[in-house]
Amino acid sequence: MHPNRPQKPKNRRSDHPEGAAFQRRMDQRDARYEAMRQGIQRPSGVPDDAIRRVLLVPPEMGGMRLDRFLQGQLRGTSRTRSQYIITQCAFTPEGARLKKNHRVRGGERVVLWRDTYDDVSPEIQLDAVFEDDHILALNKPPSIPVHPSARYHRSTVTMLLAEQRPDEHLTLIHRLDRETSGVLLLARTRAADRLIKIQFESRKDLLKQYLAICWGHPDWTRTRCELPLEPDADSPYRVKIRVAEEGRGQLAATSFHVVERRRNEAGKPYALVECTLHTGRQHQIRVHLAALGLPIVGDKLYGPDASAFARGSDGELTEDDVVMLEMGRQALHAHVIELDHPHTGERLRIEAPMYDDMATFWDGLAAQAVTE
């Protein structure tokens, strides 16, 4: 054993009587060890439970201002927000504070020390729409992320499940975007996890249907979109996807069915659209609907103004943004998953009712005939 090398802590006890509090202390201890191993010093005044993120500057980005570099590295962050983050959180590995006009060097490490955003667990009950000895299916609430991140820690599906079902070992089969609600599948056994994921990968015996409230009335009732998709290299937001030129991008296919058409009091048209996935690309439904002239209500990235995405991520939506978006989140709901049961082999259909925010918005519109 090397006398000067920080030693990794021993394995934690998952059955400790203090439960989640003990787990958090062990996580903090592991984080301190990892920081020591990487030669990173905690700056004076940074709390023990701060979230640490290390950004490595690629050679091709050498010479860039730190605020520009950070804006490109943090998804959905405006330059104003990146400058604020630098002022509050950006340090060298040795613990020296960095300035927004600092010119980064290739190979340099920028360390962000950020307070936890939600260190108090929200009072949210994750409701099961189906469960047996092999599967747990939740109706995921809107605006709750699936996994912890630098921005969200306690108010995530995985952390909430650990608190609400502490004696269960559950594995996620798939994920949903933070703002998307609806059916989320978890496996209770290794066999179920493996067999369901095979169905998700092959898509041969899998049905996934979503409900979306869109702006506009299309001139069709049913259609299929097969526009290929690719990352939007021209967007300042790394998560954004766009329709690719012919011969490029990934194959993507979605079927759409207009369930009902409505208008608001001013006569503005809206459509409730059932969306069936035939492939599983990132943001596939949202991009395809926008390409068809039917952007989803509340979509900050593919709606009327993509710059609302950064303002929404930073919690800085303007009054004009709120009026434009009409809903606080994208009106997209994972309504149905149908698959072969991993144990019995029988066909299983799981449905999740639409959440109140979408249902209330839709109920507030005046119905009209499906065909025009």
mmCIF file of C-alpha atoms in Angstrom:
data_model
loop_
_atom_site.group_PDB
_atom_site.id
_atom_site.type_symbol
_atom_site.label_atom_id
_atom_site.label_comp_id
_atom_site.label_asym_id
_atom_site.label_seq_id
_atom_site.Cartn_x
_atom_site.Cartn_y
_atom_site.Cartn_z
ATOM 1 C CA MET A 1 0.000 0.000 0.000
ATOM 2 C CA HIS A 2 1.485 3.348 -1.061
ATOM 3 C CA PRO A 3 1.698 5.672 2.004
ATOM 4 C CA ASN A 4 0.893 8.880 0.047
ATOM 5 C CA ARG A 5 -1.823 7.577 -2.234
ATOM 6 C CA PRO A 6 -5.443 8.099 -1.122
ATOM 7 C CA GLN A 7 -7.034 4.736 -0.514
ATOM 8 C CA LYS A 8 -10.485 3.853 -1.791
ATOM 9 C CA PRO A 9 -13.086 3.532 0.978
ATOM 10 C CA LYS A 10 -14.398 0.102 1.811
ATOM 11 C CA ASN A 11 -17.695 -1.021 0.348
ATOM 12 C CA ARG A 12 -20.726 0.579 1.916
ATOM 13 C CA ARG A 13 -23.521 -1.291 3.620
ATOM 14 C CA SER A 14 -26.754 -1.108 1.637
ATOM 15 C CA ASP A 15 -28.775 -2.308 4.634
ATOM 16 C CA HIS A 16 -27.594 0.320 7.117
ATOM 17 C CA PRO A 17 -30.401 1.298 9.521
ATOM 18 C CA GLU A 18 -30.067 5.011 8.682
ATOM 19 C CA GLY A 19 -30.989 4.214 5.080
ATOM 20 C CA ALA A 20 -30.886 7.118 2.615
ATOM 21 C CA ALA A 21 -29.018 9.483 4.983
ATOM 22 C CA PHE A 22 -26.216 6.950 5.408
ATOM 23 C CA GLN A 23 -26.125 6.418 1.635
ATOM 24 C CA ARG A 24 -25.689 10.169 1.024
ATOM 25 C CA ARG A 25 -22.798 10.329 3.499
ATOM 26 C CA MET A 26 -21.135 7.423 1.760
ATOM 27 C CA ASP A 27 -21.624 9.108 -1.609
ATOM 28 C CA GLN A 28 -19.982 12.262 -0.252
ATOM 29 C CA ARG A 29 -17.067 10.223 1.074
ATOM 30 C CA ASP A 30 -16.615 8.518 -2.284
ATOM 31 C CA ALA A 31 -16.725 11.909 -4.042
ATOM 32 C CA ARG A 32 -14.002 13.264 -1.741
ATOM 33 C CA TYR A 33 -11.855 10.223 -2.440
ATOM 34 C CA GLU A 34 -12.330 10.545 -6.189
ATOM 35 C CA ALA A 35 -11.402 14.239 -6.075
ATOM 36 C CA MET A 36 -8.225 13.414 -4.152
ATOM 37 C CA ARG A 37 -7.368 10.684 -6.628
ATOM 38 C CA GLN A 38 -7.679 13.145 -9.517
ATOM 39 C CA GLY A 39 -5.557 15.759 -7.760
ATOM 40 C CA ILE A 40 -8.480 18.158 -7.294
ATOM 41 C CA GLN A 41 -8.606 20.400 -4.244
ATOM 42 C CA ARG A 42 -11.899 21.549 -2.773
ATOM 43 C CA PRO A 43 -11.912 25.378 -2.711
ATOM 44 C CA SER A 44 -12.411 27.151 0.593
ATOM 45 C CA GLY A 45 -16.086 27.671 1.365
ATOM 46 C CA VAL A 46 -17.385 24.910 -0.930
ATOM 47 C CA PRO A 47 -19.737 22.631 1.085
ATOM 48 C CA ASP A 48 -19.097 18.903 1.446
ATOM 49 C CA ASP A 49 -22.254 17.980 -0.451
ATOM 50 C CA ALA A 50 -21.451 20.177 -3.474
ATOM 51 C CA ILE A 51 -21.656 18.459 -6.848
ATOM 52 C CA ARG A 52 -18.327 18.384 -8.679
ATOM 53 C CA ARG A 53 -18.022 18.243 -12.457
ATOM 54 C CA VAL A 54 -14.734 18.288 -14.377
ATOM 55 C CA LEU A 55 -14.651 19.549 -17.964
ATOM 56 C CA LEU A 56 -11.624 18.683 -20.097
ATOM 57 C CA VAL A 57 -10.851 21.213 -22.827
ATOM 58 C CA PRO A 58 -10.313 19.515 -26.227
ATOM 59 C CA PRO A 59 -7.231 20.710 -28.159
ATOM 60 C CA GLU A 60 -9.347 22.277 -30.889
ATOM 61 C CA MET A 61 -11.061 24.545 -28.336
ATOM 62 C CA GLY A 62 -7.848 26.009 -26.970
ATOM 63 C CA GLY A 63 -7.911 29.817 -26.940
ATOM 64 C CA MET A 64 -11.706 30.049 -26.509
ATOM 65 C CA ARG A 65 -13.153 32.267 -23.810
ATOM 66 C CA LEU A 66 -14.300 30.275 -20.793
ATOM 67 C CA ASP A 67 -17.889 31.546 -20.980
ATOM 68 C CA ARG A 68 -18.152 30.460 -24.626
ATOM 69 C CA PHE A 69 -16.573 27.079 -23.842
ATOM 70 C CA LEU A 70 -18.911 26.499 -20.910
ATOM 71 C CA GLN A 71 -21.982 27.467 -22.917
ATOM 72 C CA GLY A 72 -21.107 24.784 -25.451
ATOM 73 C CA GLN A 73 -20.471 22.145 -22.797
ATOM 74 C CA LEU A 74 -23.581 22.666 -20.655
ATOM 75 C CA ARG A 75 -26.704 21.679 -22.526
ATOM 76 C CA GLY A 76 -29.366 24.336 -22.897
ATOM 77 C CA THR A 77 -27.381 27.059 -21.129
ATOM 78 C CA SER A 78 -27.389 30.661 -22.305
ATOM 79 C CA ARG A 79 -24.200 32.737 -22.336
ATOM 80 C CA THR A 80 -25.560 34.915 -19.538
ATOM 81 C CA ARG A 81 -26.194 31.810 -17.458
ATOM 82 C CA SER A 82 -22.743 30.387 -18.256
ATOM 83 C CA GLN A 83 -21.155 33.634 -17.021
ATOM 84 C CA TYR A 84 -23.141 33.382 -13.800
ATOM 85 C CA ILE A 85 -22.047 29.759 -13.332
ATOM 86 C CA ILE A 86 -18.406 30.782 -13.809
ATOM 87 C CA THR A 87 -18.744 33.527 -11.212
ATOM 88 C CA GLN A 88 -20.233 31.110 -8.681
ATOM 89 C CA CYS A 89 -18.742 27.734 -9.479
ATOM 90 C CA ALA A 90 -15.685 27.627 -11.804
ATOM 91 C CA PHE A 91 -12.234 26.794 -10.400
ATOM 92 C CA THR A 92 -8.900 25.324 -11.396
ATOM 93 C CA PRO A 93 -8.046 21.841 -10.040
ATOM 94 C CA GLU A 94 -5.890 23.624 -7.445
ATOM 95 C CA GLY A 95 -8.896 25.563 -6.159
ATOM 96 C CA ALA A 96 -8.233 28.956 -7.775
ATOM 97 C CA ARG A 97 -11.293 30.825 -9.038
ATOM 98 C CA LEU A 98 -11.616 31.356 -12.801
ATOM 99 C CA LYS A 99 -12.960 34.407 -14.639
ATOM 100 C CA LYS A 100 -15.404 34.478 -17.538
ATOM 101 C CA ASN A 101 -12.826 35.961 -19.942
ATOM 102 C CA HIS A 102 -10.215 33.323 -19.116
ATOM 103 C CA ARG A 103 -8.785 31.756 -22.284
ATOM 104 C CA VAL A 104 -8.886 27.982 -21.944
ATOM 105 C CA ARG A 105 -5.997 25.759 -23.075
ATOM 106 C CA GLY A 106 -6.190 22.383 -24.749
ATOM 107 C CA GLY A 107 -5.990 19.689 -22.073
ATOM 108 C CA GLU A 108 -6.919 22.114 -19.283
ATOM 109 C CA ARG A 109 -9.396 20.944 -16.651
ATOM 110 C CA VAL A 110 -12.186 23.268 -15.560
ATOM 111 C CA VAL A 111 -13.790 22.223 -12.280
ATOM 112 C CA LEU A 112 -17.358 23.228 -11.459
ATOM 113 C CA TRP A 113 -18.416 23.002 -7.810
ATOM 114 C CA ARG A 114 -22.188 23.403 -7.691
ATOM 115 C CA ASP A 115 -24.674 23.276 -4.830
ATOM 116 C CA THR A 116 -27.332 20.600 -5.082
ATOM 117 C CA TYR A 117 -30.452 22.100 -6.652
ATOM 118 C CA ASP A 118 -32.976 19.990 -4.812
ATOM 119 C CA ASP A 119 -31.476 18.602 -1.633
ATOM 120 C CA VAL A 120 -34.961 18.123 -0.181
ATOM 121 C CA SER A 121 -36.868 15.204 -1.614
ATOM 122 C CA PRO A 122 -40.154 16.377 -3.182
ATOM 123 C CA GLU A 123 -43.449 14.994 -1.949
ATOM 124 C CA ILE A 124 -44.193 13.075 -5.128
ATOM 125 C CA GLN A 125 -45.643 9.594 -5.104
ATOM 126 C CA LEU A 126 -44.695 7.477 -8.104
ATOM 127 C CA ASP A 127 -47.888 5.664 -9.070
ATOM 128 C CA ALA A 128 -47.764 2.174 -10.553
ATOM 129 C CA VAL A 129 -50.103 1.432 -13.460
ATOM 130 C CA PHE A 130 -49.022 -2.229 -13.523
ATOM 131 C CA GLU A 131 -46.862 -4.473 -11.372
ATOM 132 C CA ASP A 132 -46.217 -8.143 -10.808
ATOM 133 C CA ASP A 133 -43.220 -10.225 -9.727
ATOM 134 C CA HIS A 134 -41.318 -9.343 -12.917
ATOM 135 C CA ILE A 135 -42.332 -5.835 -14.045
ATOM 136 C CA LEU A 136 -43.085 -2.466 -12.502
ATOM 137 C CA ALA A 137 -44.713 0.134 -14.762
ATOM 138 C CA LEU A 138 -45.009 3.725 -13.523
ATOM 139 C CA ASN A 139 -46.977 6.695 -14.784
ATOM 140 C CA LYS A 140 -44.012 9.076 -14.680
ATOM 141 C CA PRO A 141 -45.010 12.592 -13.638
ATOM 142 C CA PRO A 142 -44.110 15.468 -15.962
ATOM 143 C CA SER A 143 -40.955 17.524 -15.293
ATOM 144 C CA ILE A 144 -39.326 14.782 -13.191
ATOM 145 C CA PRO A 145 -36.066 13.478 -14.715
ATOM 146 C CA VAL A 146 -35.339 9.773 -14.693
ATOM 147 C CA HIS A 147 -31.675 9.936 -13.608
ATOM 148 C CA PRO A 148 -29.767 12.283 -11.240
ATOM 149 C CA SER A 149 -27.696 15.012 -12.851
ATOM 150 C CA ALA A 150 -25.819 18.143 -11.848
ATOM 151 C CA ARG A 151 -29.118 20.034 -11.835
ATOM 152 C CA TYR A 152 -31.409 17.384 -10.322
ATOM 153 C CA HIS A 153 -30.474 14.926 -7.600
ATOM 154 C CA ARG A 154 -33.273 14.012 -5.186
ATOM 155 C CA SER A 155 -36.266 14.775 -7.418
ATOM 156 C CA THR A 156 -35.553 12.006 -9.931
ATOM 157 C CA VAL A 157 -37.333 8.737 -10.597
ATOM 158 C CA THR A 158 -34.401 6.600 -9.491
ATOM 159 C CA MET A 159 -33.888 8.470 -6.212
ATOM 160 C CA LEU A 160 -37.609 8.629 -5.444
ATOM 161 C CA LEU A 161 -37.911 4.881 -6.047
ATOM 162 C CA ALA A 162 -34.977 4.233 -3.715
ATOM 163 C CA GLU A 163 -36.831 6.120 -0.972
ATOM 164 C CA GLN A 164 -40.328 4.799 -1.686
ATOM 165 C CA ARG A 165 -39.331 1.189 -2.411
ATOM 166 C CA PRO A 166 -36.086 0.750 -0.428
ATOM 167 C CA ASP A 167 -36.219 -3.048 -0.311
ATOM 168 C CA GLU A 168 -36.584 -3.565 -4.070
ATOM 169 C CA HIS A 169 -33.904 -3.966 -6.711
ATOM 170 C CA LEU A 170 -35.258 -2.323 -9.861
ATOM 171 C CA THR A 171 -33.572 -1.680 -13.196
ATOM 172 C CA LEU A 172 -34.761 0.804 -15.800
ATOM 173 C CA ILE A 173 -35.748 -0.631 -19.170
ATOM 174 C CA HIS A 174 -35.815 2.696 -21.009
ATOM 175 C CA ARG A 175 -36.084 6.431 -20.295
ATOM 176 C CA LEU A 176 -38.340 9.390 -20.946
ATOM 177 C CA ASP A 177 -37.400 13.047 -21.346
ATOM 178 C CA ARG A 178 -37.780 15.088 -18.178
ATOM 179 C CA GLU A 179 -40.877 16.956 -19.394
ATOM 180 C CA THR A 180 -42.537 13.890 -20.948
ATOM 181 C CA SER A 181 -44.993 11.996 -18.753
ATOM 182 C CA GLY A 182 -46.347 8.466 -19.021
ATOM 183 C CA VAL A 183 -45.469 4.783 -18.994
ATOM 184 C CA LEU A 184 -41.990 4.020 -17.684
ATOM 185 C CA LEU A 185 -40.958 0.366 -17.389
ATOM 186 C CA LEU A 186 -38.668 -1.183 -14.789
ATOM 187 C CA ALA A 187 -37.646 -4.792 -14.333
ATOM 188 C CA ARG A 188 -37.724 -6.646 -11.042
ATOM 189 C CA THR A 189 -35.514 -9.551 -12.119
ATOM 190 C CA ARG A 190 -32.410 -9.942 -14.286
ATOM 191 C CA ALA A 191 -34.287 -12.245 -16.634
ATOM 192 C CA ALA A 192 -37.084 -9.708 -17.125
ATOM 193 C CA ASP A 193 -34.570 -6.932 -17.704
ATOM 194 C CA ARG A 194 -32.754 -8.934 -20.391
ATOM 195 C CA LEU A 195 -35.853 -10.204 -22.204
ATOM 196 C CA ILE A 196 -37.663 -6.864 -22.279
ATOM 197 C CA LYS A 197 -34.585 -5.013 -23.491
ATOM 198 C CA ILE A 198 -34.286 -7.507 -26.343
ATOM 199 C CA GLN A 199 -37.818 -6.537 -27.396
ATOM 200 C CA PHE A 200 -36.951 -2.833 -27.150
ATOM 201 C CA GLU A 201 -33.854 -3.292 -29.286
ATOM 202 C CA SER A 202 -35.506 -5.410 -31.977
ATOM 203 C CA ARG A 203 -38.855 -3.522 -31.815
ATOM 204 C CA LYS A 204 -40.372 -6.579 -33.527
ATOM 205 C CA ASP A 205 -42.983 -7.300 -30.850
ATOM 206 C CA LEU A 206 -43.091 -3.883 -29.190
ATOM 207 C CA LEU A 207 -45.765 -1.191 -29.459
ATOM 208 C CA LYS A 208 -45.092 2.296 -28.071
ATOM 209 C CA GLN A 209 -47.725 4.988 -28.474
ATOM 210 C CA TYR A 210 -47.706 8.569 -27.286
ATOM 211 C CA LEU A 211 -50.325 11.311 -27.152
ATOM 212 C CA ALA A 212 -49.308 14.826 -28.176
ATOM 213 C CA ILE A 213 -51.231 18.099 -28.193
ATOM 214 C CA CYS A 214 -50.042 20.067 -31.212
ATOM 215 C CA TRP A 215 -50.507 23.492 -32.699
ATOM 216 C CA GLY A 216 -52.328 23.313 -36.037
ATOM 217 C CA HIS A 217 -54.748 21.205 -38.071
ATOM 218 C CA PRO A 218 -53.124 18.959 -40.709
ATOM 219 C CA ASP A 219 -54.789 18.108 -44.025
ATOM 220 C CA TRP A 220 -54.544 14.417 -43.166
ATOM 221 C CA THR A 221 -56.022 12.153 -40.500
ATOM 222 C CA ARG A 222 -53.369 9.430 -40.698
ATOM 223 C CA THR A 223 -49.841 9.608 -42.052
ATOM 224 C CA ARG A 224 -46.396 8.061 -41.652
ATOM 225 C CA CYS A 225 -43.224 10.137 -41.440
ATOM 226 C CA GLU A 226 -39.884 8.581 -42.390
ATOM 227 C CA LEU A 227 -37.631 11.638 -42.396
ATOM 228 C CA PRO A 228 -34.064 10.731 -41.281
ATOM 229 C CA LEU A 229 -32.661 12.497 -38.233
ATOM 230 C CA GLU A 230 -29.236 13.796 -37.186
ATOM 231 C CA PRO A 231 -27.754 16.071 -34.498
ATOM 232 C CA ASP A 232 -28.206 19.737 -35.341
ATOM 233 C CA ALA A 233 -24.578 20.839 -35.720
ATOM 234 C CA ASP A 234 -25.656 24.447 -36.317
ATOM 235 C CA SER A 235 -27.595 24.766 -33.064
ATOM 236 C CA PRO A 236 -25.980 26.144 -29.887
ATOM 237 C CA TYR A 237 -27.855 23.407 -28.006
ATOM 238 C CA ARG A 238 -26.084 20.067 -28.208
ATOM 239 C CA VAL A 239 -29.266 18.110 -27.560
ATOM 240 C CA LYS A 240 -31.103 19.464 -30.590
ATOM 241 C CA ILE A 241 -31.928 17.113 -33.468
ATOM 242 C CA ARG A 242 -32.881 18.061 -37.030
ATOM 243 C CA VAL A 243 -34.141 16.405 -40.201
ATOM 244 C CA ALA A 244 -31.151 15.200 -42.225
ATOM 245 C CA GLU A 245 -30.602 15.665 -45.916
ATOM 246 C CA GLU A 246 -31.372 12.730 -48.184
ATOM 247 C CA GLY A 247 -28.750 10.021 -47.861
ATOM 248 C CA ARG A 248 -27.627 11.189 -44.416
ATOM 249 C CA GLY A 249 -28.714 10.712 -40.824
ATOM 250 C CA GLN A 250 -30.414 7.842 -39.043
ATOM 251 C CA LEU A 251 -33.541 6.075 -40.257
ATOM 252 C CA ALA A 252 -36.572 7.207 -38.245
ATOM 253 C CA ALA A 253 -40.218 6.255 -38.721
ATOM 254 C CA THR A 254 -43.322 7.439 -36.875
ATOM 255 C CA SER A 255 -47.014 6.902 -37.631
ATOM 256 C CA PHE A 256 -49.479 9.631 -36.701
ATOM 257 C CA HIS A 257 -53.253 9.590 -36.210
ATOM 258 C CA VAL A 258 -55.242 12.735 -35.495
ATOM 259 C CA VAL A 259 -57.608 11.644 -32.727
ATOM 260 C CA GLU A 260 -59.432 14.954 -32.441
ATOM 261 C CA ARG A 261 -59.232 18.592 -33.557
ATOM 262 C CA ARG A 262 -60.157 21.590 -31.422
ATOM 263 C CA ARG A 263 -59.839 25.381 -31.320
ATOM 264 C CA ASN A 264 -59.475 27.918 -28.544
ATOM 265 C CA GLU A 265 -61.783 30.905 -28.073
ATOM 266 C CA ALA A 266 -59.738 32.928 -30.568
ATOM 267 C CA GLY A 267 -60.071 30.212 -33.205
ATOM 268 C CA LYS A 268 -56.483 28.945 -32.945
ATOM 269 C CA PRO A 269 -56.302 25.283 -34.062
ATOM 270 C CA TYR A 270 -54.995 22.379 -31.990
ATOM 271 C CA ALA A 271 -54.815 18.626 -32.650
ATOM 272 C CA LEU A 272 -54.623 15.640 -30.308
ATOM 273 C CA VAL A 273 -52.308 13.244 -32.122
ATOM 274 C CA GLU A 274 -51.583 9.585 -31.407
ATOM 275 C CA CYS A 275 -47.946 8.851 -32.253
ATOM 276 C CA THR A 276 -46.673 5.298 -32.858
ATOM 277 C CA LEU A 277 -42.918 4.786 -32.830
ATOM 278 C CA HIS A 278 -41.336 2.364 -35.308
ATOM 279 C CA THR A 279 -37.798 3.446 -34.379
ATOM 280 C CA GLY A 280 -36.473 5.013 -31.209
ATOM 281 C CA ARG A 281 -34.393 8.068 -32.086
ATOM 282 C CA GLN A 282 -33.794 10.970 -29.727
ATOM 283 C CA HIS A 283 -36.631 13.526 -29.853
ATOM 284 C CA GLN A 284 -38.091 11.600 -32.803
ATOM 285 C CA ILE A 285 -41.760 12.459 -32.252
ATOM 286 C CA ARG A 286 -41.057 16.112 -31.538
ATOM 287 C CA VAL A 287 -38.855 16.604 -34.609
ATOM 288 C CA HIS A 288 -41.184 14.707 -36.959
ATOM 289 C CA LEU A 289 -44.254 16.641 -35.793
ATOM 290 C CA ALA A 290 -42.442 19.961 -36.122
ATOM 291 C CA ALA A 291 -41.304 18.973 -39.630
ATOM 292 C CA LEU A 292 -44.928 18.220 -40.521
ATOM 293 C CA GLY A 293 -45.979 21.674 -39.347
ATOM 294 C CA LEU A 294 -47.451 20.439 -36.048
ATOM 295 C CA PRO A 295 -45.072 21.471 -33.247
ATOM 296 C CA ILE A 296 -46.036 20.226 -29.795
ATOM 297 C CA VAL A 297 -47.621 22.744 -27.436
ATOM 298 C CA GLY A 298 -45.085 23.871 -24.830
ATOM 299 C CA ASP A 299 -42.038 22.543 -26.718
ATOM 300 C CA LYS A 300 -39.223 24.975 -25.948
ATOM 301 C CA LEU A 301 -36.740 23.426 -28.385
ATOM 302 C CA TYR A 302 -38.839 22.632 -31.462
ATOM 303 C CA GLY A 303 -41.632 25.148 -30.990
ATOM 304 C CA PRO A 304 -41.902 28.742 -32.206
ATOM 305 C CA ASP A 305 -38.646 29.974 -30.595
ATOM 306 C CA ALA A 306 -35.771 27.590 -29.811
ATOM 307 C CA SER A 307 -34.051 30.200 -27.637
ATOM 308 C CA ALA A 308 -36.775 29.527 -25.062
ATOM 309 C CA PHE A 309 -34.993 26.236 -24.391
ATOM 310 C CA ALA A 310 -32.013 27.969 -22.760
ATOM 311 C CA ARG A 311 -34.218 30.363 -20.827
ATOM 312 C CA GLY A 312 -36.357 27.468 -19.636
ATOM 313 C CA SER A 313 -33.304 25.464 -18.548
ATOM 314 C CA ASP A 314 -32.034 28.468 -16.617
ATOM 315 C CA GLY A 315 -35.437 29.126 -15.015
ATOM 316 C CA GLU A 316 -35.627 32.490 -16.780
ATOM 317 C CA LEU A 317 -38.672 32.213 -19.041
ATOM 318 C CA THR A 318 -40.191 35.624 -19.768
ATOM 319 C CA GLU A 319 -43.889 36.484 -19.637
ATOM 320 C CA ASP A 320 -43.861 36.464 -23.438
ATOM 321 C CA ASP A 321 -42.363 32.944 -23.371
ATOM 322 C CA VAL A 322 -45.128 31.703 -21.076
ATOM 323 C CA VAL A 323 -47.807 33.148 -23.351
ATOM 324 C CA MET A 324 -46.135 31.712 -26.452
ATOM 325 C CA LEU A 325 -45.623 28.197 -25.040
ATOM 326 C CA GLU A 326 -49.102 27.978 -23.407
ATOM 327 C CA MET A 327 -47.999 25.050 -21.210
ATOM 328 C CA GLY A 328 -45.115 24.827 -18.774
ATOM 329 C CA ARG A 329 -43.849 21.644 -20.397
ATOM 330 C CA GLN A 330 -44.104 19.900 -23.738
ATOM 331 C CA ALA A 331 -47.546 18.303 -24.108
ATOM 332 C CA LEU A 332 -46.261 14.786 -24.781
ATOM 333 C CA HIS A 333 -47.420 11.692 -22.884
ATOM 334 C CA ALA A 334 -46.275 8.062 -23.205
ATOM 335 C CA HIS A 335 -49.736 6.518 -23.340
ATOM 336 C CA VAL A 336 -49.289 2.816 -24.201
ATOM 337 C CA ILE A 337 -46.610 0.145 -24.169
ATOM 338 C CA GLU A 338 -47.545 -3.293 -25.452
ATOM 339 C CA LEU A 339 -45.088 -6.195 -25.287
ATOM 340 C CA ASP A 340 -44.729 -9.910 -24.639
ATOM 341 C CA HIS A 341 -44.563 -10.618 -20.923
ATOM 342 C CA PRO A 342 -40.982 -11.731 -20.116
ATOM 343 C CA HIS A 343 -42.135 -14.643 -17.943
ATOM 344 C CA THR A 344 -45.462 -15.891 -19.333
ATOM 345 C CA GLY A 345 -44.987 -14.865 -22.961
ATOM 346 C CA GLU A 346 -48.550 -13.541 -23.037
ATOM 347 C CA ARG A 347 -49.306 -10.217 -24.676
ATOM 348 C CA LEU A 348 -49.341 -7.383 -22.122
ATOM 349 C CA ARG A 349 -50.790 -3.915 -22.740
ATOM 350 C CA ILE A 350 -49.954 -1.172 -20.252
ATOM 351 C CA GLU A 351 -51.722 2.192 -20.388
ATOM 352 C CA ALA A 352 -51.125 5.348 -18.385
ATOM 353 C CA PRO A 353 -53.836 8.012 -18.152
ATOM 354 C CA MET A 354 -52.982 11.509 -19.326
ATOM 355 C CA TYR A 355 -51.793 13.800 -16.538
ATOM 356 C CA ASP A 356 -54.053 16.612 -15.340
ATOM 357 C CA ASP A 357 -52.059 19.433 -16.938
ATOM 358 C CA MET A 358 -52.522 18.045 -20.456
ATOM 359 C CA ALA A 359 -56.093 16.896 -19.821
ATOM 360 C CA THR A 360 -57.104 20.285 -18.405
ATOM 361 C CA PHE A 361 -55.529 22.140 -21.336
ATOM 362 C CA TRP A 362 -57.307 19.913 -23.860
ATOM 363 C CA ASP A 363 -60.645 20.104 -22.038
ATOM 364 C CA GLY A 364 -60.446 23.887 -22.190
ATOM 365 C CA LEU A 365 -60.602 23.852 -25.994
ATOM 366 C CA ALA A 366 -63.782 23.679 -28.076
ATOM 367 C CA ALA A 367 -64.221 20.412 -29.953
ATOM 368 C CA GLN A 368 -64.986 20.254 -33.651
ATOM 369 C CA ALA A 369 -65.320 17.597 -36.329
ATOM 370 C CA VAL A 370 -62.305 15.364 -36.933
ATOM 371 C CA THR A 371 -62.342 16.014 -40.660
ATOM 372 C CA GLU A 372 -62.495 19.455 -42.259
#
